[in-house]
C-alpha cells in the first residue's frame, strides 16, 4: 500500500459541500469516482475539512491509501482528465504511512471575499458576498484582533455541530483591500488550528456589522465573551468562502 | 435632448456579441431594453466596438441621446436594477451633443488572458485560453514589438470584415505575467487607434505560436509584411478577450 496526499481545488458552486451524502453531488464522491475510473479501486479518501455547500477550496489536503501501482504523475494526469471542470487535483505527493488528512493537520487558512461597492459584482459574482455599504476597514481590523488567540468560540458556531470542545486558537485575522480598479475587493483571511461549524462565516458576518457601523468596534470582543451564538452577527453566505490551504 | 456616455461592463459568455441581431441575445439589445423599461423610451445606442460572441468588456463606452428628464444617478441605479446579472453600467456622464461613441474614440485597449499551466484552469475557466505548453514570454514580447506602429494589418484580419482600409496604428503590446500563485496568468494587452475583425485574437494566436516555439521570433514581422491572412497564426478563442477601455 502507498499513501498519497492530494492537493485538491474546487469551485463549490455546484456541490453540496465536500462530504459524501446520499443523493447529493459532493466533492468527496466525485474524487473517489475519478480514482475508481483510473485505478479500478474503490477508496475512501480522508480530508482536513468538510466544507459546506457552495464553499470553494484552493488547496485542500486529501489523503488516500492505495494498492495501485500507477506512478504518481500518471495518477495526477488521469484524475484531472476524469474529473469534471469544477474540480482539479493541483498536486500529488507521497505521505507517510498512516497519514490522515484530518488528524494530522496543525492549521488551516481561509479567505472570505467581499465585494464592497455600491454597484453589484460582475465577473466575480460566484465568489463574493456583495456588501454595498462603505466598510470601515480599519475598525474591522482592530475589532478582529480580539478574536486572535485561544478562546471558547461557542458564539461563533452554528447549531448542528458535533464537536466536543468549542475552544480553538486563531493565529491571525487579516483584512486586505485591493487597490485602484480592485478597490471593491476586500478579503478577510483567518488562520487557526481548527474551526467550528460556520465559524469563519459568522466571524465575517460579525465584522461586517462593525464595518458598516451597525455595531461598535468593541462588539467582537463582547460576542466572544458571551459564549452564546444568539448574540453574534449574521452568517455570511457560502459563496465568498475559500479554504486556502492546510498546514502539516 | 441630453447625450450621455455610459460605461458598460459585461460577461460575454452568454451573449452573441454586442450588436443587435434578430433572434440573438446581444448586449446592445439588452441595454436598450433596460433603457426602455426605466424611461419608456426606445433608443438606439452607439458604441465603440462590436465585440464578438463570447468576448467580454470591462469599460465599453456607449452613447445615448435621450429626451428623458430622469437624473443621471437615477438612470444608473435603474439600469443596474433592470439589467441581467451579466451586464453592469459602471458609470454615466454627460457627453457633448452629437457625441458618437464609435466615431469619437481615439483609441482602445484590449487584454487577452492566457492560462499557461500544464493543469487546466479552474476559477477563471470562462475568462482564459488554456495554453498547457511553457511559453517563452520574452521571445513573445520581443516579437510583438514588430507590430507596434502604423502598418497594414491585412494579415491579422478575418474574412467578413467590411473596413475599407486595413491600415491601423498599434500604440503598444505588453505581455504581463503573474507572480507566485498567479504565475499561470499571462496577459497580452494591446492598445491601438482601431482594430480589424478578430485582429487582437489573431495577434495572440500568432504570438502564442512563437511562445511555444512552433515558430521563430522573427515570424511576427514576416506575417505582418506578407499582408495575407493565410500566413498568420490561429485565431485565439473569444473567451480570453476583454475590451478594457476606450479613450476619447
Short mmCIF file of C-alpha atoms in Angstrom, two decimals:
data_model
loop_
_atom_site.label_atom_id
_atom_site.label_comp_id
_atom_site.label_asym_id
_atom_site.label_seq_id
_atom_site.Cartn_x
_atom_site.Cartn_y
_atom_site.Cartn_z
CA UNK A 1 0.00 0.00 0.00
CA UNK A 2 1.10 3.54 -0.72
CA UNK A 3 -0.25 6.68 0.97
CA UNK A 4 -0.62 9.88 -1.04
CA UNK A 5 -1.51 13.41 -0.14
CA UNK A 6 -3.53 15.02 -2.93
CA UNK A 7 -3.96 18.79 -3.03
CA UNK A 8 -7.39 19.48 -4.46
CA UNK A 9 -9.06 22.70 -5.66
CA UNK A 10 -12.71 23.07 -6.48
CA UNK A 11 -15.40 25.55 -7.32
CA UNK A 12 -18.07 24.74 -4.73
CA UNK A 13 -20.95 26.43 -6.58
CA UNK A 14 -22.49 23.22 -7.90
CA UNK A 15 -21.50 20.96 -4.99
CA UNK A 16 -23.34 20.10 -1.78
CA UNK A 17 -20.04 20.51 0.04
CA UNK A 18 -17.18 18.06 0.49
CA UNK A 19 -18.57 15.09 2.38
CA UNK A 20 -20.43 12.24 0.67
CA UNK A 21 -24.17 12.34 1.27
CA UNK A 22 -26.66 10.02 -0.40
CA UNK A 23 -28.35 11.56 -3.43
CA UNK A 24 -26.16 14.70 -3.43
CA UNK A 25 -23.32 15.81 -5.68
CA UNK A 26 -20.30 16.16 -3.37
CA UNK A 27 -16.58 16.69 -3.98
CA UNK A 28 -15.53 13.61 -1.99
CA UNK A 29 -17.72 11.30 -4.04
CA UNK A 30 -16.55 12.95 -7.28
CA UNK A 31 -12.86 12.45 -6.40
CA UNK A 32 -13.46 8.83 -5.33
CA UNK A 33 -15.32 8.12 -8.59
CA UNK A 34 -12.43 9.53 -10.65
CA UNK A 35 -10.00 7.43 -8.62
CA UNK A 36 -12.10 4.33 -9.35
CA UNK A 37 -12.18 5.19 -13.06
CA UNK A 38 -8.39 5.30 -13.40
CA UNK A 39 -7.30 2.58 -10.92
CA UNK A 40 -10.35 0.31 -10.69
CA UNK A 41 -10.06 0.67 -6.94
CA UNK A 42 -12.79 1.85 -4.56
CA UNK A 43 -11.05 4.06 -1.99
CA UNK A 44 -12.31 6.16 0.86
CA UNK A 45 -10.34 9.40 0.98
CA UNK A 46 -9.72 11.47 4.13
CA UNK A 47 -9.75 15.25 4.31
CA UNK A 48 -8.99 18.13 6.59
CA UNK A 49 -12.33 19.71 6.23
CA UNK A 50 -15.90 19.11 5.35
CA UNK A 51 -16.69 22.31 3.52
CA UNK A 52 -20.32 23.32 3.28
CA UNK A 53 -22.48 23.56 0.22
CA UNK A 54 -21.26 26.37 -2.02
CA UNK A 55 -17.86 26.85 -0.31
CA UNK A 56 -14.72 26.70 -2.50
CA UNK A 57 -11.20 25.36 -1.96
CA UNK A 58 -7.84 26.34 -3.47
CA UNK A 59 -5.56 23.83 -1.72
CA UNK A 60 -7.49 21.27 0.29
CA UNK A 61 -5.41 18.30 1.52
CA UNK A 62 -6.83 14.88 0.82
CA UNK A 63 -5.31 11.58 1.99
CA UNK A 64 -5.63 8.33 0.11
CA UNK A 65 -4.22 4.87 0.74
CA UNK A 66 -3.91 2.78 -2.38
CA UNK A 67 -2.73 -0.58 -3.71
CA UNK A 68 -2.40 0.91 -7.21
CA UNK A 69 0.99 0.54 -8.91
CA UNK A 70 0.41 3.52 -11.20
CA UNK A 71 3.15 6.17 -10.96
CA UNK A 72 2.02 9.32 -9.13
CA UNK A 73 2.40 11.51 -12.23
CA UNK A 74 0.05 9.22 -14.16
CA UNK A 75 -2.48 9.32 -11.34
CA UNK A 76 -2.40 13.13 -11.40
CA UNK A 77 -2.91 13.36 -15.16
CA UNK A 78 -5.53 10.61 -15.11
CA UNK A 79 -7.56 12.17 -12.30
CA UNK A 80 -7.57 15.58 -13.96
CA UNK A 81 -8.72 14.04 -17.24
CA UNK A 82 -11.60 12.24 -15.49
CA UNK A 83 -12.68 14.94 -13.04
CA UNK A 84 -15.36 17.45 -14.09
CA UNK A 85 -14.41 21.07 -14.88
CA UNK A 86 -15.09 22.26 -11.32
CA UNK A 87 -12.56 20.01 -9.54
CA UNK A 88 -8.81 19.94 -10.10
CA UNK A 89 -6.00 17.98 -8.45
CA UNK A 90 -3.22 20.55 -8.05
CA UNK A 91 -0.53 18.10 -6.93
CA UNK A 92 0.13 14.63 -5.59
CA UNK A 93 2.90 13.65 -3.19
CA UNK A 94 3.92 10.68 -1.09
CA UNK A 95 2.78 10.84 2.52
CA UNK A 96 3.95 8.77 5.49
CA UNK A 97 2.06 5.51 6.09
CA UNK A 98 -0.87 6.23 8.35
CA UNK A 99 -1.12 9.85 7.18
CA UNK A 100 -4.63 11.07 7.89
CA UNK A 101 -5.54 14.39 6.34
CA UNK A 102 -7.97 15.20 9.15
CA UNK A 103 -6.00 14.37 12.27
CA UNK A 104 -2.52 15.39 11.17
CA UNK A 105 -3.33 18.99 10.21
CA UNK A 106 -1.91 21.66 12.50
CA UNK A 107 -3.65 24.62 10.93
CA UNK A 108 -5.84 25.92 8.14
CA UNK A 109 -6.18 29.23 6.41
CA UNK A 110 -9.45 30.54 4.97
CA UNK A 111 -10.18 33.59 2.84
CA UNK A 112 -13.57 35.27 2.73
CA UNK A 113 -14.08 37.53 -0.31
CA UNK A 114 -16.31 40.60 -0.10
CA UNK A 115 -17.31 42.85 -2.99
CA UNK A 116 -17.61 46.26 -1.36
CA UNK A 117 -19.13 48.64 -3.86
CA UNK A 118 -22.47 50.32 -4.44
CA UNK A 119 -22.60 48.53 -7.80
CA UNK A 120 -23.11 44.79 -7.89
CA UNK A 121 -20.27 42.41 -8.80
CA UNK A 122 -19.92 41.15 -12.37
CA UNK A 123 -17.02 38.81 -13.18
CA UNK A 124 -16.54 37.60 -9.60
CA UNK A 125 -20.24 37.15 -8.86
CA UNK A 126 -19.97 33.43 -7.91
CA UNK A 127 -17.09 34.10 -5.48
CA UNK A 128 -18.05 37.11 -3.36
CA UNK A 129 -20.57 38.48 -0.90
CA UNK A 130 -21.83 41.86 -2.12
CA UNK A 131 -21.79 44.47 0.65
CA UNK A 132 -22.98 47.78 -0.88
CA UNK A 133 -22.46 49.97 2.22
CA UNK A 134 -19.00 51.52 2.69
CA UNK A 135 -16.88 49.46 5.10
CA UNK A 136 -14.62 50.93 7.77
CA UNK A 137 -11.75 48.50 7.16
CA UNK A 138 -9.59 49.84 9.98
CA UNK A 139 -12.38 49.42 12.55
CA UNK A 140 -12.87 45.84 11.33
CA UNK A 141 -9.16 45.13 11.56
CA UNK A 142 -8.96 46.45 15.12
CA UNK A 143 -12.11 44.61 16.22
CA UNK A 144 -10.84 41.34 14.71
CA UNK A 145 -7.75 41.35 16.94
CA UNK A 146 -9.97 40.46 19.92
CA UNK A 147 -10.51 37.05 18.28
CA UNK A 148 -6.82 36.21 17.91
CA UNK A 149 -5.57 33.72 20.49
CA UNK A 150 -7.05 30.71 22.27
CA UNK A 151 -10.70 31.23 23.18
CA UNK A 152 -14.01 29.48 23.57
CA UNK A 153 -15.65 30.27 20.22
CA UNK A 154 -19.11 28.95 21.13
CA UNK A 155 -20.63 32.27 20.00
CA UNK A 156 -19.22 31.67 16.54
CA UNK A 157 -20.72 28.25 15.86
CA UNK A 158 -23.92 27.24 14.12
CA UNK A 159 -26.24 24.63 15.56
CA UNK A 160 -25.65 21.18 14.09
CA UNK A 161 -22.04 20.85 15.14
CA UNK A 162 -20.89 17.74 16.96
CA UNK A 163 -17.54 18.97 18.27
CA UNK A 164 -16.90 18.22 21.94
CA UNK A 165 -14.91 21.33 22.73
CA UNK A 166 -15.56 24.80 21.36
CA UNK A 167 -12.08 26.07 22.27
CA UNK A 168 -9.91 26.90 19.27
CA UNK A 169 -6.82 29.00 18.56
CA UNK A 170 -6.92 31.72 15.91
CA UNK A 171 -3.39 32.61 14.77
CA UNK A 172 -4.32 35.67 12.72
CA UNK A 173 -7.09 37.67 11.11
CA UNK A 174 -6.00 39.89 8.20
CA UNK A 175 -8.22 42.26 6.28
CA UNK A 176 -6.86 43.11 2.83
CA UNK A 177 -8.25 45.66 0.42
CA UNK A 178 -7.48 45.86 -3.31
CA UNK A 179 -6.07 49.00 -4.89
CA UNK A 180 -7.03 51.00 -7.95
CA UNK A 181 -9.56 49.15 -10.07
CA UNK A 182 -9.62 46.34 -7.45
CA UNK A 183 -10.67 48.65 -4.60
CA UNK A 184 -14.01 46.85 -4.27
CA UNK A 185 -12.14 43.67 -3.30
CA UNK A 186 -12.00 43.14 0.46
CA UNK A 187 -10.58 39.86 1.73
CA UNK A 188 -10.82 38.61 5.31
CA UNK A 189 -8.21 35.91 5.89
CA UNK A 190 -8.39 33.79 9.04
CA UNK A 191 -5.81 31.24 10.10
CA UNK A 192 -6.27 28.89 13.03
CA UNK A 193 -5.70 25.41 14.40
CA UNK A 194 -9.29 24.38 13.83
CA UNK A 195 -12.70 25.82 13.09
CA UNK A 196 -16.22 25.18 14.38
CA UNK A 197 -19.22 24.77 12.11
CA UNK A 198 -19.71 28.03 10.13
CA UNK A 199 -17.12 29.75 12.34
CA UNK A 200 -15.42 31.79 9.59
CA UNK A 201 -18.75 32.85 8.11
CA UNK A 202 -20.07 34.03 11.50
CA UNK A 203 -16.82 35.92 12.20
CA UNK A 204 -17.20 37.63 8.79
CA UNK A 205 -20.87 38.47 9.42
CA UNK A 206 -19.93 39.98 12.78
CA UNK A 207 -17.04 42.02 11.35
CA UNK A 208 -19.24 43.32 8.52
CA UNK A 209 -21.82 44.52 11.05
CA UNK A 210 -18.97 46.51 12.65
CA UNK A 211 -17.63 47.68 9.28
CA UNK A 212 -20.94 49.19 8.18
CA UNK A 213 -21.38 50.87 11.58
CA UNK A 214 -24.37 48.82 12.72
CA UNK A 215 -22.32 47.73 15.75
CA UNK A 216 -19.40 49.35 17.63
CA UNK A 217 -15.81 48.19 17.36
CA UNK A 218 -15.94 46.65 20.86
CA UNK A 219 -18.70 44.30 19.82
CA UNK A 220 -16.47 41.47 18.52
CA UNK A 221 -14.93 41.09 21.99
CA UNK A 222 -18.39 41.20 23.60
CA UNK A 223 -19.73 38.48 21.32
CA UNK A 224 -16.73 36.29 22.09
CA UNK A 225 -17.15 36.80 25.85
CA UNK A 226 -20.86 35.94 25.72
CA UNK A 227 -20.17 32.32 24.65
CA UNK A 228 -23.64 32.30 23.06
CA UNK A 229 -24.38 32.03 19.35
CA UNK A 230 -27.51 34.18 19.64
CA UNK A 231 -25.51 37.35 20.24
CA UNK A 232 -23.22 37.11 17.16
CA UNK A 233 -23.82 38.66 13.76
CA UNK A 234 -25.33 37.08 10.69
CA UNK A 235 -23.70 34.10 8.97
CA UNK A 236 -22.06 35.38 5.77
CA UNK A 237 -23.23 33.47 2.65
CA UNK A 238 -21.15 30.47 1.48
CA UNK A 239 -20.03 31.61 -1.96
CA UNK A 240 -17.44 34.10 -0.60
CA UNK A 241 -15.54 31.45 1.37
CA UNK A 242 -12.36 29.69 0.19
CA UNK A 243 -10.29 27.13 2.04
CA UNK A 244 -6.85 28.44 1.06
CA UNK A 245 -4.52 25.83 2.49
CA UNK A 246 -3.77 23.35 5.23
CA UNK A 247 -0.54 23.10 7.17
CA UNK A 248 1.04 19.88 8.46
CA UNK B 1 -32.35 66.13 -25.66
CA UNK B 2 -29.42 65.11 -23.46
CA UNK B 3 -26.46 63.00 -24.55
CA UNK B 4 -24.90 60.56 -22.10
CA UNK B 5 -21.83 58.39 -22.21
CA UNK B 6 -22.44 55.14 -20.38
CA UNK B 7 -19.53 52.94 -19.38
CA UNK B 8 -20.70 49.35 -19.61
CA UNK B 9 -19.14 46.07 -18.42
CA UNK B 10 -20.35 42.64 -19.38
CA UNK B 11 -19.53 38.97 -19.21
CA UNK B 12 -19.79 37.94 -22.87
CA UNK B 13 -20.18 34.20 -22.19
CA UNK B 14 -23.92 34.09 -22.80
CA UNK B 15 -24.10 36.87 -25.41
CA UNK B 16 -23.86 36.72 -29.20
CA UNK B 17 -21.64 39.78 -29.04
CA UNK B 18 -22.55 43.45 -28.79
CA UNK B 19 -24.53 44.30 -31.88
CA UNK B 20 -28.24 43.63 -32.20
CA UNK B 21 -29.06 40.68 -34.46
CA UNK B 22 -32.53 39.24 -34.96
CA UNK B 23 -33.21 36.20 -32.78
CA UNK B 24 -29.95 36.50 -30.79
CA UNK B 25 -29.23 37.65 -27.24
CA UNK B 26 -26.92 40.65 -27.61
CA UNK B 27 -25.62 43.28 -25.19
CA UNK B 28 -26.88 46.22 -27.27
CA UNK B 29 -30.44 44.92 -27.31
CA UNK B 30 -30.24 44.12 -23.57
CA UNK B 31 -29.10 47.66 -22.70
CA UNK B 32 -31.77 49.23 -24.96
CA UNK B 33 -34.48 47.06 -23.35
CA UNK B 34 -33.39 48.14 -19.85
CA UNK B 35 -33.42 51.78 -21.02
CA UNK B 36 -36.97 51.30 -22.33
CA UNK B 37 -38.04 49.72 -19.04
CA UNK B 38 -36.94 52.69 -16.93
CA UNK B 39 -37.66 55.64 -19.28
CA UNK B 40 -40.37 54.27 -21.61
CA UNK B 41 -38.20 55.45 -24.46
CA UNK B 42 -36.95 53.35 -27.37
CA UNK B 43 -33.37 54.49 -28.00
CA UNK B 44 -30.68 53.30 -30.35
CA UNK B 45 -27.34 53.39 -28.53
CA UNK B 46 -23.96 53.85 -30.22
CA UNK B 47 -20.77 52.06 -29.26
CA UNK B 48 -17.08 51.99 -29.93
CA UNK B 49 -16.98 48.37 -30.73
CA UNK B 50 -18.98 45.47 -31.87
CA UNK B 51 -17.47 42.73 -29.77
CA UNK B 52 -17.85 39.17 -31.00
CA UNK B 53 -19.78 36.37 -29.42
CA UNK B 54 -18.14 35.35 -26.14
CA UNK B 55 -15.89 38.43 -25.79
CA UNK B 56 -16.09 40.43 -22.53
CA UNK B 57 -15.86 44.13 -21.70
CA UNK B 58 -14.73 46.00 -18.58
CA UNK B 59 -15.25 49.60 -19.72
CA UNK B 60 -17.01 49.84 -23.05
CA UNK B 61 -18.22 53.32 -23.97
CA UNK B 62 -21.83 53.59 -25.09
CA UNK B 63 -23.50 56.78 -26.32
CA UNK B 64 -27.19 57.52 -25.91
CA UNK B 65 -29.29 60.54 -26.80
CA UNK B 66 -32.42 60.87 -24.70
CA UNK B 67 -35.44 63.07 -24.03
CA UNK B 68 -35.78 61.57 -20.53
CA UNK B 69 -35.84 64.04 -17.63
CA UNK B 70 -34.64 61.45 -15.10
CA UNK B 71 -31.49 62.49 -13.20
CA UNK B 72 -28.37 60.60 -14.30
CA UNK B 73 -27.92 58.93 -10.89
CA UNK B 74 -31.46 57.52 -11.10
CA UNK B 75 -30.83 56.23 -14.61
CA UNK B 76 -27.68 54.46 -13.38
CA UNK B 77 -29.44 52.78 -10.44
CA UNK B 78 -32.49 51.96 -12.55
CA UNK B 79 -30.50 50.39 -15.37
CA UNK B 80 -28.48 48.23 -12.99
CA UNK B 81 -31.66 47.05 -11.27
CA UNK B 82 -33.20 46.07 -14.63
CA UNK B 83 -30.16 44.62 -16.37
CA UNK B 84 -29.42 40.90 -16.01
CA UNK B 85 -26.51 39.70 -13.83
CA UNK B 86 -24.05 39.62 -16.73
CA UNK B 87 -24.28 43.33 -17.69
CA UNK B 88 -23.44 46.29 -15.47
CA UNK B 89 -23.40 50.03 -16.08
CA UNK B 90 -20.23 51.20 -14.33
CA UNK B 91 -20.90 54.93 -14.72
CA UNK B 92 -22.91 57.55 -16.57
CA UNK B 93 -21.73 61.01 -17.52
CA UNK B 94 -22.86 63.89 -19.67
CA UNK B 95 -21.37 63.94 -23.16
CA UNK B 96 -21.30 66.80 -25.67
CA UNK B 97 -24.27 66.97 -28.04
CA UNK B 98 -23.52 64.90 -31.09
CA UNK B 99 -21.18 62.62 -29.17
CA UNK B 100 -20.92 59.36 -31.07
CA UNK B 101 -19.20 56.53 -29.20
CA UNK B 102 -17.94 54.96 -32.43
CA UNK B 103 -16.56 57.90 -34.33
CA UNK B 104 -15.17 59.97 -31.49
CA UNK B 105 -12.90 57.30 -29.98
CA UNK B 106 -9.16 57.88 -30.41
CA UNK B 107 -8.00 54.55 -29.05
CA UNK B 108 -8.94 51.30 -27.39
CA UNK B 109 -7.13 48.90 -25.11
CA UNK B 110 -7.76 45.15 -25.08
CA UNK B 111 -6.47 42.45 -22.75
CA UNK B 112 -6.19 38.83 -23.76
CA UNK B 113 -5.92 36.42 -20.81
CA UNK B 114 -3.97 33.16 -21.12
CA UNK B 115 -3.82 30.39 -18.53
CA UNK B 116 -0.32 28.99 -19.00
CA UNK B 117 -0.02 25.84 -16.95
CA UNK B 118 0.06 22.12 -17.57
CA UNK B 119 -3.06 21.85 -15.38
CA UNK B 120 -6.34 23.21 -16.67
CA UNK B 121 -7.86 26.43 -15.26
CA UNK B 122 -10.49 26.24 -12.52
CA UNK B 123 -11.91 29.51 -11.17
CA UNK B 124 -11.04 31.56 -14.26
CA UNK B 125 -12.21 28.96 -16.77
CA UNK B 126 -14.73 31.25 -18.53
CA UNK B 127 -12.14 34.03 -18.97
CA UNK B 128 -8.95 32.43 -20.29
CA UNK B 129 -7.44 30.44 -23.12
CA UNK B 130 -5.62 27.41 -21.70
CA UNK B 131 -2.13 27.00 -23.20
CA UNK B 132 -0.50 23.98 -21.50
CA UNK B 133 2.94 24.26 -23.16
CA UNK B 134 5.52 26.54 -21.45
CA UNK B 135 5.61 29.99 -23.06
CA UNK B 136 8.79 31.93 -23.76
CA UNK B 137 7.38 35.27 -22.62
CA UNK B 138 10.49 37.25 -23.53
CA UNK B 139 10.51 35.91 -27.09
CA UNK B 140 6.83 36.87 -27.41
CA UNK B 141 7.49 40.34 -26.03
CA UNK B 142 10.34 40.93 -28.49
CA UNK B 143 8.36 39.53 -31.45
CA UNK B 144 5.35 41.71 -30.58
CA UNK B 145 7.37 44.91 -30.95
CA UNK B 146 7.36 44.40 -34.74
CA UNK B 147 3.61 45.10 -34.67
CA UNK B 148 3.87 48.44 -32.85
CA UNK B 149 3.42 51.44 -35.15
CA UNK B 150 1.34 52.20 -38.24
CA UNK B 151 1.08 49.21 -40.56
CA UNK B 152 -1.19 47.43 -42.98
CA UNK B 153 -2.64 44.70 -40.72
CA UNK B 154 -4.38 42.75 -43.53
CA UNK B 155 -2.64 39.57 -42.31
CA UNK B 156 -4.35 40.00 -38.93
CA UNK B 157 -7.94 40.20 -40.13
CA UNK B 158 -10.60 37.53 -40.51
CA UNK B 159 -12.76 37.31 -43.61
CA UNK B 160 -16.12 39.02 -43.15
CA UNK B 161 -14.79 42.47 -42.38
CA UNK B 162 -16.11 45.44 -44.31
CA UNK B 163 -13.45 48.00 -43.41
CA UNK B 164 -12.16 49.99 -46.37
CA UNK B 165 -8.60 50.35 -45.15
CA UNK B 166 -6.59 47.75 -43.28
CA UNK B 167 -4.04 50.28 -42.01
CA UNK B 168 -4.10 50.76 -38.25
CA UNK B 169 -1.77 52.10 -35.56
CA UNK B 170 -0.81 49.93 -32.60
CA UNK B 171 0.47 52.07 -29.72
CA UNK B 172 1.73 49.24 -27.54
CA UNK B 173 1.77 45.50 -26.91
CA UNK B 174 2.55 44.47 -23.32
CA UNK B 175 2.90 40.93 -22.06
CA UNK B 176 2.40 40.61 -18.33
CA UNK B 177 2.93 37.53 -16.22
CA UNK B 178 1.57 36.94 -12.70
CA UNK B 179 3.86 36.10 -9.78
CA UNK B 180 3.75 33.45 -7.11
CA UNK B 181 0.44 31.61 -7.12
CA UNK B 182 -0.66 33.71 -10.13
CA UNK B 183 2.27 32.59 -12.32
CA UNK B 184 -0.10 30.80 -14.71
CA UNK B 185 -1.69 34.15 -15.56
CA UNK B 186 -0.29 35.65 -18.78
CA UNK B 187 -1.96 38.78 -20.14
CA UNK B 188 -1.36 40.25 -23.58
CA UNK B 189 -2.51 43.88 -23.65
CA UNK B 190 -2.82 45.67 -26.98
CA UNK B 191 -3.62 49.35 -27.39
CA UNK B 192 -4.29 50.97 -30.74
CA UNK B 193 -6.34 53.52 -32.65
CA UNK B 194 -8.58 50.88 -34.19
CA UNK B 195 -8.79 47.15 -34.77
CA UNK B 196 -9.78 44.95 -37.70
CA UNK B 197 -12.14 42.00 -37.37
CA UNK B 198 -10.54 39.45 -34.96
CA UNK B 199 -7.27 41.40 -35.05
CA UNK B 200 -6.36 41.00 -31.36
CA UNK B 201 -7.24 37.32 -31.38
CA UNK B 202 -5.07 36.66 -34.48
CA UNK B 203 -2.17 38.65 -32.95
CA UNK B 204 -2.49 36.49 -29.80
CA UNK B 205 -2.63 33.25 -31.80
CA UNK B 206 0.50 34.30 -33.69
CA UNK B 207 2.39 35.27 -30.51
CA UNK B 208 1.43 32.01 -28.82
CA UNK B 209 2.85 30.04 -31.80
CA UNK B 210 6.11 31.92 -31.18
CA UNK B 211 5.91 31.46 -27.40
CA UNK B 212 5.60 27.68 -27.59
CA UNK B 213 8.45 27.50 -30.13
CA UNK B 214 6.39 26.38 -33.09
CA UNK B 215 7.56 29.50 -34.96
CA UNK B 216 10.68 31.68 -34.66
CA UNK B 217 10.71 35.12 -33.08
CA UNK B 218 11.08 36.78 -36.50
CA UNK B 219 7.79 35.34 -37.63
CA UNK B 220 5.52 38.14 -36.36
CA UNK B 221 7.33 40.62 -38.63
CA UNK B 222 7.13 38.20 -41.55
CA UNK B 223 3.39 37.72 -41.12
CA UNK B 224 2.87 41.48 -40.99
CA UNK B 225 4.95 42.01 -44.15
CA UNK B 226 3.04 39.31 -46.06
CA UNK B 227 -0.23 41.31 -45.93
CA UNK B 228 -2.07 37.99 -46.27
CA UNK B 229 -4.30 36.40 -43.62
CA UNK B 230 -3.36 32.87 -44.71
CA UNK B 231 0.16 33.18 -43.28
CA UNK B 232 -0.80 34.25 -39.74
CA UNK B 233 -1.32 32.01 -36.72
CA UNK B 234 -4.56 30.62 -35.37
CA UNK B 235 -7.33 32.88 -34.07
CA UNK B 236 -7.29 32.66 -30.27
CA UNK B 237 -10.70 31.70 -28.81
CA UNK B 238 -13.08 34.52 -27.76
CA UNK B 239 -13.42 33.86 -24.02
CA UNK B 240 -9.93 35.20 -23.18
CA UNK B 241 -10.60 38.64 -24.72
CA UNK B 242 -11.62 41.74 -22.74
CA UNK B 243 -12.21 45.23 -24.06
CA UNK B 244 -10.53 47.15 -21.22
CA UNK B 245 -11.28 50.75 -22.09
CA UNK B 246 -11.80 53.37 -24.75
CA UNK B 247 -10.09 56.72 -24.92
CA UNK B 248 -11.64 59.94 -26.19
#
